[in-house]
Amino acid sequence: MNYQTVIISVLAAVVVLALLWWRSKRDERRAREADERFRRPTDDVLVKDLHEGRVEPDLHAGADDLPDEDEAPASEASMTPSEDPTIYRELEREEAERRKAAEEQAGAKGAEAAADKSDRAVPPVDPAIEWALDISPRAGQQFSLGGVGSLVHQVRALNLPLLVRIWAQSSHDGLYYEAEELAGPARHIVAALVLANRSAKLDEVMASRFYQVFEQSAAQNEVAVRRSCEPQQAAQISDNLKRFVEYYDTKIELRIAPTDPEAVFAMEAVDAAAKSAGFRACEGAWEFRPDPTERDPVMTLRFADDTKRLILAYDIPLGNLARGDLKRFFANANFLACVLHAVWLDAAENAVDAFGALAIEDAVRHRADLMEKNGVRAGSSRARLLFSRSA
């Protein structure tokens, strides 16, 4: 009985072992098939790229390229201070730029001083439009600073309607200065009287008064007065210049009107807008000078007679086209119109559009070109003398 039990147990164990072996072989075969299917090429672009780009790490590859233990890593080496830090190089570059800028500025000042010295080597008289008188002291003598000042005072006391410019040659450096700027004695005095401008022209009476002042000063120093031409001839030239001035004395005007026909400009609003555009208030109007040292304005702004319009005017002889004065005129007109909620109108109350502005610009340039062909460039020193409205 016991032997039968043992035999049955052994057979059962053999069967179980056989089943386990068969099962293990089956699982091994399935795993191998699954692995083969995973590694088989596929049409999936993404999976294909991943496999093609996959690189298995190799711990032995490039072993010879690894740094020695004594060598610092590149990141650590880059952090090691150098003998010439970057910040020092930057400071040196900035210092070099500052020195270069200082040298250029000094050079510019030197060139400006040289140009100023060259300009002062002779008195800037324009013989085509000015009558010049001059006196020099006797050999070995000079005019005292007080004597020059007295002569200037006597000329100013004439209250001539034409501009008189007086220069004195300094005994110190031989350069010419405006008489009011002279700091010491002089060895030559020159006075130039503009022969005509917008307000007046030289006549024989005016010429005689001007000449007598210089003649008295010359007599006190026992010298003679020299003149560029005789008084009668100067008066004749003045007649021709006056006709020239009257012919080219032209302006262009734009009327600035509110977009609302019933609206009226407020004085405070106009004043604020004008000053924002660079104008300065002057006797009930506003004046614009691109160069603050100029005697007469290039542009003016004023109320029209009905006080419902503003008139913006551009002085053609005084405007400098090369400086951009005409462009500034249109820019000012546009600014005033925008700020005051207004539009541009011409003298006939027609709206001025872009084409109208171009037509105005062409007319101004044509007029300026014609004047230049006849000897006076718009905006030049000669133009500012001839087309001045005051002495």
Coordinates of N, CA and C in Angstrom, one line a residue, residues 43-150:
D43 N 7.1 51.7 -40.4 CA 6.9 52.9 -41.3 C 6.6 54.1 -40.5
D44 N 6.5 54.1 -39.2 CA 6.2 55.2 -38.4 C 7.4 56.2 -38.3
V45 N 7.2 57.3 -38.9 CA 8.3 58.2 -39.0 C 8.9 58.6 -37.6
L46 N 8.1 58.8 -36.7 CA 8.6 59.2 -35.4 C 9.4 58.1 -34.7
V47 N 8.9 56.9 -34.7 CA 9.6 55.8 -34.1 C 10.8 55.5 -34.9
K48 N 10.8 55.6 -36.2 CA 12.0 55.4 -37.0 C 13.1 56.4 -36.7
D49 N 12.7 57.6 -36.6 CA 13.7 58.7 -36.2 C 14.3 58.5 -34.9
L50 N 13.5 58.0 -33.9 CA 14.0 57.8 -32.6 C 15.0 56.7 -32.6
H51 N 14.7 55.6 -33.3 CA 15.7 54.5 -33.3 C 16.9 54.9 -34.1
E52 N 16.8 55.6 -35.2 CA 18.0 56.0 -35.9 C 18.9 57.0 -35.2
G53 N 18.3 57.8 -34.4 CA 19.0 58.8 -33.6 C 19.5 58.2 -32.3
R54 N 19.1 57.0 -31.9 CA 19.5 56.5 -30.6 C 21.0 56.0 -30.6
V55 N 21.7 56.5 -29.7 CA 23.1 56.1 -29.5 C 23.3 55.5 -28.1
E56 N 23.7 54.3 -28.1 CA 23.9 53.7 -26.7 C 25.2 54.3 -26.1
P57 N 25.2 54.6 -24.9 CA 26.4 55.1 -24.2 C 27.4 54.0 -24.1
D58 N 28.7 54.4 -24.4 CA 29.8 53.5 -24.3 C 30.8 54.1 -23.3
L59 N 30.9 53.5 -22.2 CA 31.8 54.0 -21.1 C 33.3 54.0 -21.5
H60 N 33.6 53.2 -22.5 CA 35.0 53.1 -22.9 C 35.4 54.0 -24.0
A61 N 34.4 54.4 -24.8 CA 34.7 55.3 -25.9 C 35.2 56.6 -25.4
G62 N 36.3 57.1 -26.0 CA 36.8 58.5 -25.7 C 37.5 58.5 -24.3
A63 N 37.8 57.4 -23.8 CA 38.5 57.4 -22.5 C 39.7 58.2 -22.5
D64 N 40.5 58.2 -23.6 CA 41.7 58.9 -23.7 C 41.5 60.4 -23.7
D65 N 40.3 60.9 -24.0 CA 40.0 62.3 -24.1 C 39.6 62.9 -22.8
L66 N 39.4 62.1 -21.8 CA 39.0 62.6 -20.5 C 40.1 63.3 -19.8
P67 N 39.8 64.4 -19.1 CA 40.9 65.2 -18.4 C 41.5 64.4 -17.3
D68 N 42.8 64.7 -17.0 CA 43.4 64.1 -15.9 C 42.8 64.6 -14.6
E69 N 43.1 63.9 -13.5 CA 42.5 64.3 -12.2 C 43.1 65.6 -11.8
D70 N 44.3 65.9 -12.2 CA 45.0 67.2 -11.8 C 44.4 68.4 -12.6
E71 N 43.8 68.2 -13.8 CA 43.3 69.2 -14.6 C 42.0 69.7 -14.1
A72 N 41.8 71.1 -14.1 CA 40.5 71.6 -13.6 C 39.5 71.5 -14.8
P73 N 38.2 71.3 -14.5 CA 37.2 71.3 -15.5 C 37.2 72.6 -16.2
A74 N 36.7 72.6 -17.5 CA 36.7 73.8 -18.3 C 35.9 74.9 -17.6
S75 N 34.7 74.6 -17.0 CA 33.9 75.6 -16.3 C 34.6 76.2 -15.2
E76 N 35.4 75.4 -14.5 CA 36.2 76.0 -13.4 C 37.3 76.8 -13.9
A77 N 38.0 76.4 -15.0 CA 39.1 77.2 -15.5 C 38.6 78.5 -16.0
S78 N 37.4 78.6 -16.6 CA 36.9 79.9 -17.0 C 36.6 80.9 -15.9
M79 N 36.5 80.3 -14.7 CA 36.2 81.2 -13.6 C 37.4 81.7 -12.9
T80 N 38.6 81.2 -13.3 CA 39.8 81.6 -12.7 C 40.2 83.0 -13.1
P81 N 40.5 84.0 -12.1 CA 40.8 85.4 -12.5 C 42.0 85.4 -13.4
S82 N 41.9 86.4 -14.4 CA 43.0 86.6 -15.3 C 43.8 87.8 -14.9
E83 N 45.0 88.0 -15.5 CA 45.8 89.2 -15.2 C 45.1 90.4 -15.8
D84 N 44.2 90.3 -16.8 CA 43.6 91.5 -17.5 C 42.1 91.3 -17.5
P85 N 41.4 91.5 -16.4 CA 40.0 91.2 -16.3 C 39.2 92.0 -17.4
T86 N 38.0 91.5 -17.8 CA 37.2 92.2 -18.8 C 36.8 93.6 -18.4
I87 N 36.5 93.8 -17.1 CA 36.0 95.1 -16.6 C 37.1 96.1 -16.8
Y88 N 38.4 95.7 -16.7 CA 39.5 96.7 -16.9 C 39.6 97.1 -18.4
R89 N 39.4 96.1 -19.2 CA 39.4 96.4 -20.7 C 38.3 97.3 -21.1
E90 N 37.1 97.1 -20.4 CA 35.9 98.0 -20.7 C 36.2 99.4 -20.3
L91 N 36.8 99.5 -19.1 CA 37.1 100.9 -18.6 C 38.1 101.6 -19.4
E92 N 39.1 100.8 -19.9 CA 40.1 101.4 -20.8 C 39.5 101.9 -22.1
R93 N 38.6 101.1 -22.6 CA 37.9 101.5 -23.9 C 37.1 102.7 -23.7
E94 N 36.4 102.8 -22.6 CA 35.6 104.0 -22.3 C 36.5 105.2 -22.1
E95 N 37.6 105.0 -21.4 CA 38.6 106.2 -21.3 C 39.1 106.6 -22.6
A96 N 39.4 105.6 -23.5 CA 40.0 106.0 -24.8 C 38.9 106.8 -25.6
E97 N 37.7 106.4 -25.5 CA 36.6 107.1 -26.2 C 36.4 108.5 -25.6
R98 N 36.6 108.6 -24.3 CA 36.4 110.0 -23.7 C 37.6 110.9 -24.2
R99 N 38.8 110.3 -24.3 CA 40.0 111.1 -24.7 C 39.8 111.5 -26.2
K100 N 39.2 110.6 -27.0 CA 39.0 110.9 -28.4 C 38.0 112.0 -28.6
A101 N 36.9 111.9 -27.8 CA 35.8 112.9 -27.9 C 36.4 114.2 -27.4
A102 N 37.2 114.2 -26.4 CA 37.8 115.5 -25.9 C 38.7 116.1 -27.0
E103 N 39.5 115.2 -27.6 CA 40.4 115.7 -28.7 C 39.6 116.3 -29.8
E104 N 38.5 115.6 -30.2 CA 37.7 116.1 -31.3 C 37.0 117.4 -31.0
Q105 N 36.6 117.5 -29.7 CA 36.0 118.8 -29.3 C 37.0 119.9 -29.3
A106 N 38.2 119.6 -28.8 CA 39.2 120.6 -28.8 C 39.6 121.0 -30.2
G107 N 39.6 120.0 -31.1 CA 39.9 120.3 -32.5 C 38.9 121.2 -33.1
A108 N 37.6 120.9 -32.8 CA 36.5 121.7 -33.3 C 36.6 123.1 -32.8
K109 N 36.9 123.3 -31.5 CA 37.0 124.6 -30.9 C 38.2 125.4 -31.6
G110 N 39.3 124.6 -31.8 CA 40.4 125.2 -32.5 C 40.1 125.7 -33.9
A111 N 39.4 124.8 -34.6 CA 39.0 125.2 -36.0 C 38.0 126.4 -36.0
E112 N 37.1 126.4 -35.0 CA 36.2 127.5 -34.9 C 36.9 128.8 -34.5
A113 N 37.9 128.7 -33.6 CA 38.7 129.9 -33.3 C 39.5 130.4 -34.5
A114 N 40.0 129.4 -35.2 CA 40.8 129.8 -36.4 C 39.9 130.5 -37.4
A115 N 38.7 129.9 -37.6 CA 37.8 130.5 -38.6 C 37.3 131.9 -38.1
D116 N 37.1 132.0 -36.8 CA 36.7 133.3 -36.2 C 37.8 134.3 -36.4
K117 N 39.1 133.9 -36.2 CA 40.2 134.8 -36.4 C 40.4 135.2 -37.8
S118 N 40.1 134.2 -38.7 CA 40.2 134.6 -40.2 C 39.1 135.6 -40.6
D119 N 37.9 135.4 -40.0 CA 36.8 136.3 -40.3 C 37.1 137.7 -39.8
R120 N 37.8 137.8 -38.7 CA 38.1 139.1 -38.1 C 39.4 139.8 -38.7
A121 N 40.0 139.1 -39.6 CA 41.2 139.7 -40.2 C 40.9 141.0 -41.0
V122 N 39.7 141.1 -41.5 CA 39.2 142.3 -42.2 C 37.8 142.6 -41.8
P123 N 37.4 143.9 -41.8 CA 36.1 144.2 -41.4 C 35.1 143.7 -42.4
P124 N 34.0 143.1 -42.0 CA 33.0 142.4 -42.9 C 32.1 143.4 -43.6
V125 N 32.6 144.3 -44.4 CA 31.8 145.3 -45.1 C 31.4 144.7 -46.4
D126 N 30.1 145.0 -46.8 CA 29.6 144.6 -48.1 C 29.5 145.8 -48.9
P127 N 30.5 146.1 -49.8 CA 30.5 147.3 -50.6 C 29.4 147.5 -51.5
A128 N 28.7 146.4 -51.9 CA 27.6 146.5 -52.8 C 26.3 147.1 -52.2
I129 N 26.2 147.0 -50.9 CA 25.0 147.5 -50.3 C 25.3 148.5 -49.1
E130 N 26.6 148.7 -48.8 CA 26.9 149.6 -47.7 C 27.9 150.7 -48.1
W131 N 27.7 151.8 -47.5 CA 28.6 153.0 -47.7 C 29.6 153.0 -46.5
A132 N 30.9 152.8 -46.8 CA 31.9 152.7 -45.7 C 32.7 153.9 -45.6
L133 N 32.9 154.3 -44.3 CA 33.9 155.4 -44.0 C 34.9 154.8 -43.0
D134 N 36.1 155.3 -43.1 CA 37.1 154.7 -42.1 C 38.2 155.8 -41.8
I135 N 38.8 155.7 -40.7 CA 39.9 156.6 -40.2 C 40.9 155.8 -39.6
S136 N 42.2 156.3 -39.7 CA 43.3 155.6 -39.1 C 44.1 156.7 -38.4
P137 N 44.7 156.4 -37.2 CA 45.5 157.4 -36.5 C 46.9 157.7 -37.2
R138 N 47.5 158.7 -36.8 CA 48.8 159.1 -37.4 C 49.8 158.0 -37.0
A139 N 50.9 158.0 -37.7 CA 51.9 156.9 -37.5 C 52.4 157.0 -36.1
G140 N 52.5 155.8 -35.5 CA 53.0 155.7 -34.1 C 51.9 156.0 -33.0
Q141 N 50.7 156.3 -33.4 CA 49.6 156.7 -32.5 C 48.5 155.6 -32.6
Q142 N 47.5 155.8 -31.7 CA 46.4 154.9 -31.8 C 45.1 155.6 -31.2
F143 N 44.0 155.0 -31.4 CA 42.7 155.6 -30.9 C 42.5 155.0 -29.5
S144 N 42.3 155.8 -28.5 CA 42.0 155.3 -27.2 C 40.6 154.6 -27.1
L145 N 40.5 153.7 -26.1 CA 39.2 153.1 -26.0 C 38.1 154.1 -25.8
G146 N 38.4 155.1 -25.0 CA 37.3 156.2 -24.8 C 37.0 156.9 -26.0
G147 N 38.0 157.2 -26.9 CA 37.7 157.9 -28.1 C 36.9 157.1 -29.1
V148 N 37.1 155.8 -29.1 CA 36.2 154.9 -30.0 C 34.8 154.9 -29.4
G149 N 34.7 154.8 -28.1 CA 33.4 154.8 -27.5 C 32.6 156.1 -27.8
S150 N 33.3 157.2 -27.7 CA 32.7 158.5 -28.0 C 32.2 158.6 -29.4

